[in-house]
Amino acid sequence: MQTFKIEDEYIKLGQALKAAGLAESGVDAKYAVQDGLVKVNGQVETQRGKKLVPGDLVEFNGQTLKIE
């Protein structure tokens, strides 16, 4: 499991995927989310603007990202 520390109150899902290196670009993150390939806290998430807060778990492409 990879961890990603945020500086602000939250980070948007698409930004987190890109910043953590799970998606190569913002466009890749956008399509991954739109296609239902990303889970947040065990549920498929289709909104790339979903706000992630510390404690959230993001699953994509066999990898898990914990927001801290």
Short mmCIF file of N, CA, C and O in Angstrom, two decimals:
data_model
loop_
_atom_site.label_atom_id
_atom_site.label_comp_id
_atom_site.label_asym_id
_atom_site.label_seq_id
_atom_site.Cartn_x
_atom_site.Cartn_y
_atom_site.Cartn_z
N MET A 1 0.85 -1.19 0.00
CA MET A 1 0.00 0.00 0.00
C MET A 1 0.89 1.24 0.00
O MET A 1 1.82 1.36 0.77
N GLN A 2 0.56 2.14 -0.88
CA GLN A 2 1.27 3.41 -1.00
C GLN A 2 0.51 4.47 -0.21
O GLN A 2 -0.71 4.44 -0.15
N THR A 3 1.23 5.39 0.41
CA THR A 3 0.56 6.49 1.12
C THR A 3 0.86 7.80 0.40
O THR A 3 1.89 7.95 -0.24
N PHE A 4 -0.09 8.72 0.51
CA PHE A 4 0.05 10.02 -0.12
C PHE A 4 -0.39 11.09 0.88
O PHE A 4 -1.55 11.11 1.29
N LYS A 5 0.54 11.92 1.29
CA LYS A 5 0.24 12.96 2.28
C LYS A 5 -0.22 14.23 1.56
O LYS A 5 0.43 14.69 0.65
N ILE A 6 -1.37 14.74 2.00
CA ILE A 6 -1.89 15.96 1.40
C ILE A 6 -1.61 17.14 2.33
O ILE A 6 -1.54 16.99 3.55
N GLU A 7 -1.44 18.30 1.72
CA GLU A 7 -1.13 19.52 2.47
C GLU A 7 -2.41 20.25 2.88
O GLU A 7 -2.44 20.94 3.89
N ASP A 8 -3.46 20.12 2.08
CA ASP A 8 -4.71 20.84 2.32
C ASP A 8 -5.72 19.92 3.00
O ASP A 8 -5.44 18.78 3.33
N GLU A 9 -6.93 20.42 3.13
CA GLU A 9 -8.02 19.68 3.76
C GLU A 9 -8.42 18.46 2.94
O GLU A 9 -8.81 17.43 3.48
N TYR A 10 -8.32 18.58 1.60
CA TYR A 10 -8.70 17.48 0.71
C TYR A 10 -7.92 17.59 -0.60
O TYR A 10 -7.28 18.60 -0.87
N ILE A 11 -8.00 16.52 -1.39
CA ILE A 11 -7.46 16.52 -2.75
C ILE A 11 -8.49 15.83 -3.62
O ILE A 11 -9.17 14.90 -3.17
N LYS A 12 -8.63 16.28 -4.85
CA LYS A 12 -9.60 15.66 -5.76
C LYS A 12 -9.02 14.36 -6.29
O LYS A 12 -7.81 14.20 -6.44
N LEU A 13 -9.91 13.42 -6.58
CA LEU A 13 -9.53 12.08 -7.00
C LEU A 13 -8.59 12.09 -8.20
O LEU A 13 -7.54 11.44 -8.18
N GLY A 14 -8.94 12.82 -9.25
CA GLY A 14 -8.10 12.86 -10.45
C GLY A 14 -6.71 13.40 -10.15
O GLY A 14 -5.71 12.88 -10.64
N GLN A 15 -6.64 14.43 -9.30
CA GLN A 15 -5.36 15.01 -8.93
C GLN A 15 -4.52 14.01 -8.14
O GLN A 15 -3.31 13.91 -8.31
N ALA A 16 -5.16 13.27 -7.25
CA ALA A 16 -4.45 12.30 -6.41
C ALA A 16 -3.87 11.18 -7.27
O ALA A 16 -2.73 10.76 -7.06
N LEU A 17 -4.63 10.69 -8.23
CA LEU A 17 -4.15 9.61 -9.10
C LEU A 17 -2.90 10.06 -9.85
O LEU A 17 -1.93 9.32 -9.96
N LYS A 18 -2.94 11.27 -10.36
CA LYS A 18 -1.81 11.79 -11.12
C LYS A 18 -0.62 12.08 -10.21
O LYS A 18 0.51 11.67 -10.50
N ALA A 19 -0.86 12.76 -9.10
CA ALA A 19 0.22 13.15 -8.20
C ALA A 19 0.94 11.96 -7.58
O ALA A 19 2.14 11.99 -7.35
N ALA A 20 0.20 10.88 -7.33
CA ALA A 20 0.79 9.68 -6.72
C ALA A 20 1.44 8.77 -7.75
O ALA A 20 2.04 7.77 -7.40
N GLY A 21 1.28 9.11 -9.03
CA GLY A 21 1.90 8.32 -10.08
C GLY A 21 1.11 7.10 -10.50
O GLY A 21 1.61 6.25 -11.23
N LEU A 22 -0.15 7.00 -10.06
CA LEU A 22 -0.97 5.86 -10.47
C LEU A 22 -1.50 6.06 -11.89
O LEU A 22 -1.82 5.09 -12.57
N ALA A 23 -1.62 7.30 -12.31
CA ALA A 23 -2.02 7.63 -13.69
C ALA A 23 -0.91 8.51 -14.27
O ALA A 23 -0.37 9.37 -13.58
N GLU A 24 -0.58 8.28 -15.53
CA GLU A 24 0.51 9.03 -16.16
C GLU A 24 0.18 10.50 -16.39
O GLU A 24 1.06 11.34 -16.39
N SER A 25 -1.11 10.77 -16.63
CA SER A 25 -1.50 12.15 -16.89
C SER A 25 -2.91 12.39 -16.35
O SER A 25 -3.61 11.44 -15.97
N GLY A 26 -3.31 13.64 -16.37
CA GLY A 26 -4.67 13.97 -15.96
C GLY A 26 -5.71 13.35 -16.86
O GLY A 26 -6.78 12.95 -16.42
N VAL A 27 -5.37 13.23 -18.14
CA VAL A 27 -6.30 12.62 -19.11
C VAL A 27 -6.48 11.14 -18.78
O VAL A 27 -7.59 10.62 -18.78
N ASP A 28 -5.37 10.45 -18.48
CA ASP A 28 -5.45 9.03 -18.11
C ASP A 28 -6.30 8.85 -16.85
O ASP A 28 -7.11 7.93 -16.76
N ALA A 29 -6.11 9.74 -15.88
CA ALA A 29 -6.88 9.68 -14.64
C ALA A 29 -8.36 9.89 -14.93
O ALA A 29 -9.22 9.17 -14.41
N LYS A 30 -8.66 10.85 -15.79
CA LYS A 30 -10.05 11.16 -16.14
C LYS A 30 -10.75 9.94 -16.73
O LYS A 30 -11.84 9.57 -16.30
N TYR A 31 -10.11 9.29 -17.70
CA TYR A 31 -10.73 8.14 -18.34
C TYR A 31 -10.83 6.94 -17.41
O TYR A 31 -11.81 6.19 -17.45
N ALA A 32 -9.84 6.74 -16.56
CA ALA A 32 -9.88 5.63 -15.60
C ALA A 32 -11.08 5.78 -14.67
O ALA A 32 -11.81 4.82 -14.41
N VAL A 33 -11.30 7.01 -14.20
CA VAL A 33 -12.42 7.27 -13.30
C VAL A 33 -13.75 7.13 -14.04
O VAL A 33 -14.67 6.46 -13.58
N GLN A 34 -13.85 7.74 -15.22
CA GLN A 34 -15.08 7.68 -16.02
C GLN A 34 -15.46 6.25 -16.38
O GLN A 34 -16.63 5.90 -16.43
N ASP A 35 -14.46 5.41 -16.61
CA ASP A 35 -14.70 4.02 -17.01
C ASP A 35 -15.00 3.10 -15.83
O ASP A 35 -15.17 1.90 -16.00
N GLY A 36 -15.03 3.65 -14.62
CA GLY A 36 -15.36 2.86 -13.44
C GLY A 36 -14.24 1.95 -12.97
O GLY A 36 -14.50 0.93 -12.33
N LEU A 37 -13.00 2.31 -13.26
CA LEU A 37 -11.86 1.47 -12.90
C LEU A 37 -11.26 1.83 -11.54
O LEU A 37 -10.33 1.17 -11.08
N VAL A 38 -11.79 2.86 -10.90
CA VAL A 38 -11.23 3.35 -9.64
C VAL A 38 -12.25 3.16 -8.52
O VAL A 38 -13.43 3.45 -8.68
N LYS A 39 -11.76 2.67 -7.39
CA LYS A 39 -12.62 2.52 -6.21
C LYS A 39 -12.10 3.44 -5.11
O LYS A 39 -10.89 3.59 -4.93
N VAL A 40 -13.04 4.04 -4.39
CA VAL A 40 -12.71 4.84 -3.22
C VAL A 40 -13.43 4.21 -2.04
O VAL A 40 -14.66 4.05 -2.06
N ASN A 41 -12.66 3.79 -1.05
CA ASN A 41 -13.21 3.12 0.13
C ASN A 41 -14.08 1.93 -0.25
O ASN A 41 -15.14 1.69 0.32
N GLY A 42 -13.63 1.17 -1.26
CA GLY A 42 -14.31 -0.06 -1.66
C GLY A 42 -15.48 0.11 -2.62
O GLY A 42 -16.07 -0.86 -3.06
N GLN A 43 -15.82 1.35 -2.98
CA GLN A 43 -16.94 1.62 -3.88
C GLN A 43 -16.43 2.23 -5.18
O GLN A 43 -15.56 3.10 -5.15
N VAL A 44 -16.98 1.78 -6.30
CA VAL A 44 -16.59 2.37 -7.59
C VAL A 44 -16.96 3.84 -7.60
O VAL A 44 -18.08 4.22 -7.21
N GLU A 45 -16.03 4.67 -8.00
CA GLU A 45 -16.24 6.12 -8.03
C GLU A 45 -16.09 6.61 -9.47
O GLU A 45 -15.08 6.33 -10.11
N THR A 46 -17.08 7.34 -9.96
CA THR A 46 -17.05 7.83 -11.34
C THR A 46 -16.93 9.35 -11.43
O THR A 46 -17.02 9.91 -12.51
N GLN A 47 -16.72 10.01 -10.31
CA GLN A 47 -16.55 11.46 -10.31
C GLN A 47 -15.09 11.78 -10.01
O GLN A 47 -14.62 11.57 -8.89
N ARG A 48 -14.37 12.30 -10.99
CA ARG A 48 -12.95 12.57 -10.75
C ARG A 48 -12.76 13.76 -9.83
O ARG A 48 -11.69 13.97 -9.28
N GLY A 49 -13.80 14.54 -9.60
CA GLY A 49 -13.73 15.67 -8.67
C GLY A 49 -14.06 15.28 -7.24
O GLY A 49 -14.12 16.14 -6.37
N LYS A 50 -14.26 14.00 -6.99
CA LYS A 50 -14.55 13.50 -5.64
C LYS A 50 -13.45 13.97 -4.69
O LYS A 50 -12.27 13.81 -4.96
N LYS A 51 -13.85 14.56 -3.57
CA LYS A 51 -12.89 15.07 -2.61
C LYS A 51 -12.42 13.94 -1.70
O LYS A 51 -13.24 13.27 -1.07
N LEU A 52 -11.11 13.75 -1.66
CA LEU A 52 -10.52 12.74 -0.80
C LEU A 52 -9.94 13.41 0.44
O LEU A 52 -9.31 14.46 0.33
N VAL A 53 -10.17 12.81 1.58
CA VAL A 53 -9.67 13.34 2.85
C VAL A 53 -8.78 12.29 3.50
O VAL A 53 -8.82 11.11 3.12
N PRO A 54 -7.97 12.68 4.49
CA PRO A 54 -7.13 11.69 5.15
C PRO A 54 -7.94 10.50 5.65
O PRO A 54 -9.04 10.66 6.20
N GLY A 55 -7.40 9.30 5.40
CA GLY A 55 -8.09 8.07 5.78
C GLY A 55 -8.74 7.37 4.61
O GLY A 55 -9.06 6.18 4.70
N ASP A 56 -8.97 8.08 3.51
CA ASP A 56 -9.59 7.45 2.34
C ASP A 56 -8.60 6.50 1.67
O ASP A 56 -7.40 6.74 1.64
N LEU A 57 -9.15 5.42 1.11
CA LEU A 57 -8.36 4.44 0.36
C LEU A 57 -8.81 4.45 -1.09
O LEU A 57 -10.00 4.34 -1.38
N VAL A 58 -7.85 4.57 -2.00
CA VAL A 58 -8.13 4.58 -3.43
C VAL A 58 -7.51 3.33 -4.03
O VAL A 58 -6.34 3.04 -3.79
N GLU A 59 -8.29 2.58 -4.81
CA GLU A 59 -7.79 1.38 -5.48
C GLU A 59 -7.86 1.59 -6.98
O GLU A 59 -8.90 1.99 -7.51
N PHE A 60 -6.74 1.31 -7.65
CA PHE A 60 -6.69 1.44 -9.11
C PHE A 60 -5.57 0.58 -9.64
O PHE A 60 -4.45 0.61 -9.13
N ASN A 61 -5.87 -0.19 -10.67
CA ASN A 61 -4.87 -0.96 -11.40
C ASN A 61 -4.04 -1.87 -10.47
O ASN A 61 -2.84 -1.97 -10.60
N GLY A 62 -4.73 -2.50 -9.51
CA GLY A 62 -4.08 -3.42 -8.60
C GLY A 62 -3.27 -2.76 -7.49
O GLY A 62 -2.57 -3.43 -6.74
N GLN A 63 -3.35 -1.44 -7.37
CA GLN A 63 -2.61 -0.72 -6.36
C GLN A 63 -3.57 0.00 -5.41
O GLN A 63 -4.66 0.40 -5.82
N THR A 64 -3.15 0.15 -4.17
CA THR A 64 -3.95 0.86 -3.17
C THR A 64 -3.18 2.08 -2.69
O THR A 64 -1.99 1.99 -2.41
N LEU A 65 -3.89 3.18 -2.61
CA LEU A 65 -3.32 4.45 -2.18
C LEU A 65 -4.08 4.93 -0.96
O LEU A 65 -5.31 5.05 -1.00
N LYS A 66 -3.36 5.19 0.13
CA LYS A 66 -3.99 5.70 1.34
C LYS A 66 -3.69 7.19 1.43
O LYS A 66 -2.54 7.61 1.38
N ILE A 67 -4.74 7.98 1.60
CA ILE A 67 -4.60 9.43 1.74
C ILE A 67 -4.32 9.76 3.20
O ILE A 67 -5.04 9.29 4.09
N GLU A 68 -3.27 10.53 3.43
CA GLU A 68 -2.94 10.93 4.81
C GLU A 68 -2.86 12.44 4.92
O GLU A 68 -2.58 13.13 3.98
#
